[in-house]
């Protein structure tokens, strides 16, 4: 039986570790944090992510985690509500907003039921160990000092700033992004029910609000790329005043009233790229380490979980069958070949909405001011949004866990 070293216990690494350990494969999962709450992640789980966890046999465990379910989205332009859309009408259930620390603790607890699994927290990987033209392990800083952790296959799931990607020298194709996202939470306003999200659209700005699992309201505010420094200099009051200019009066009043109670502020420097090659002999990269996603359509966690399912299908038998390097590398190549088309197509779809908002002012003004209300009345918004939403909700390729 071969041994896998997985670097990074985010959704990709933790779920793959669980799936491999369940097959009896030896897995060492290395995570730099000692507490999952210290790493900021998204909370939106699409139906495809829910389905992936169900396929892993973890549906009931997921249902037991702190979460909310989005049943409707109201789309505004300034103070005017243009349309209310229920995801059900678009042909797929709405997203769930799930506590990520709780999800990851659940995944590693499930993995820990198998004796071949070992989680080491507080271990930061710094470099790859190479031997005879092959990755043979990693060098890591641990609380007890620097040490090598060796394995037959190293799997890099260390996220969007992947050290393994950098050390492997792998090249990526980038899709330029015009925006960053400021995330924060405020107390949930009484005028919004816990199943309803709101989106505020305008030229060069967009705000998305949804009820979080912890009883607060999550706000994602899209700003011009690189403009956060300017916003920060204006302080929290300037920040609220700027957001309030673009939203409906009820929300603007709420933001002003709760200004001091803003928590979890976080700037997401939006990056969207994809490795040209996801693997080298002895090494495979998955999740954000291979393909950081744009935040459009809340795709990152779902794609990471689907990567893990496909990786388990190909790597599980190869690792269980022994450590033949050629077989492991061939399996890694098959994982990349199967996952690349979906990631490429989803990343292509993610570029559409920002192009509308960040294109010429006349185009977004015409679309949002005149066409959108008309198209909404004719039912065309629901039809077009439905076709995009279903792909974000369900994925664009068939992903199943082999028995
Ligand atoms: C603010 C924000 C909002 C988002 N919103 C959503 C959303 O609503 N829906 C959605 O689907 N996606 C969302 N995303 C994206 C989503 O969080 C990621 O795509 C997803 O977490 C990727 O999973 P992953 O397992 O590949 O990597 P990650 O979740 O990034 O996990 C990587 C892990 O590796 C560890 N690590 C990193 N470097 C090292 C190292 N050198 N040694 C050891 N460990 C290391 C990290 O601590 C981390 O635990 C959001 C992301 C952010 C930042």
PDB file of N, CA and C in Angstrom, residues 36 87 109 112-113 141 169 189 272 376 389:
ATOM      1  N   UNK A  36      -9.167  25.928  12.152  1.00  0.00           N
ATOM      2  CA  UNK A  36      -9.683  26.200  10.800  1.00  0.00           C
ATOM      3  C   UNK A  36     -10.317  27.587  10.683  1.00  0.00           C
ATOM      4  N   UNK A  87     -34.417  30.480  -6.752  1.00  0.00           N
ATOM      5  CA  UNK A  87     -33.577  29.508  -7.450  1.00  0.00           C
ATOM      6  C   UNK A  87     -34.369  28.300  -7.953  1.00  0.00           C
ATOM      7  N   UNK A 109     -12.642  14.824  11.161  1.00  0.00           N
ATOM      8  CA  UNK A 109     -13.120  13.870  12.182  1.00  0.00           C
ATOM      9  C   UNK A 109     -13.565  12.573  11.501  1.00  0.00           C
ATOM     10  N   UNK A 112     -10.525  10.680  10.521  1.00  0.00           N
ATOM     11  CA  UNK A 112      -9.801  10.140  11.680  1.00  0.00           C
ATOM     12  C   UNK A 112     -10.404   8.822  12.181  1.00  0.00           C
ATOM     13  N   UNK A 113     -11.565   8.446  11.632  1.00  0.00           N
ATOM     14  CA  UNK A 113     -12.136   7.147  12.019  1.00  0.00           C
ATOM     15  C   UNK A 113     -11.329   5.999  11.403  1.00  0.00           C
ATOM     16  N   UNK A 141       8.059  23.209   8.178  1.00  0.00           N
ATOM     17  CA  UNK A 141       8.337  23.730   9.518  1.00  0.00           C
ATOM     18  C   UNK A 141       7.260  23.198  10.450  1.00  0.00           C
ATOM     19  N   UNK A 169       7.360  25.190  -9.950  1.00  0.00           N
ATOM     20  CA  UNK A 169       7.617  26.013 -11.136  1.00  0.00           C
ATOM     21  C   UNK A 169       6.591  25.804 -12.238  1.00  0.00           C
ATOM     22  N   UNK A 189     -30.550  42.515   9.426  1.00  0.00           N
ATOM     23  CA  UNK A 189     -31.643  43.484   9.605  1.00  0.00           C
ATOM     24  C   UNK A 189     -32.997  42.781   9.699  1.00  0.00           C
ATOM     25  N   UNK A 272      -7.988  34.628 -11.011  1.00  0.00           N
ATOM     26  CA  UNK A 272      -8.610  33.481 -11.679  1.00  0.00           C
ATOM     27  C   UNK A 272      -7.585  32.941 -12.666  1.00  0.00           C
ATOM     28  N   UNK A 376     -37.149  41.375 -17.421  1.00  0.00           N
ATOM     29  CA  UNK A 376     -37.679  40.674 -16.240  1.00  0.00           C
ATOM     30  C   UNK A 376     -39.176  40.463 -16.406  1.00  0.00           C
ATOM     31  N   UNK A 389     -27.287  29.852 -14.120  1.00  0.00           N
ATOM     32  CA  UNK A 389     -27.338  29.385 -12.729  1.00  0.00           C
ATOM     33  C   UNK A 389     -27.268  27.859 -12.643  1.00  0.00           C
TER      34      UNK A 389
END
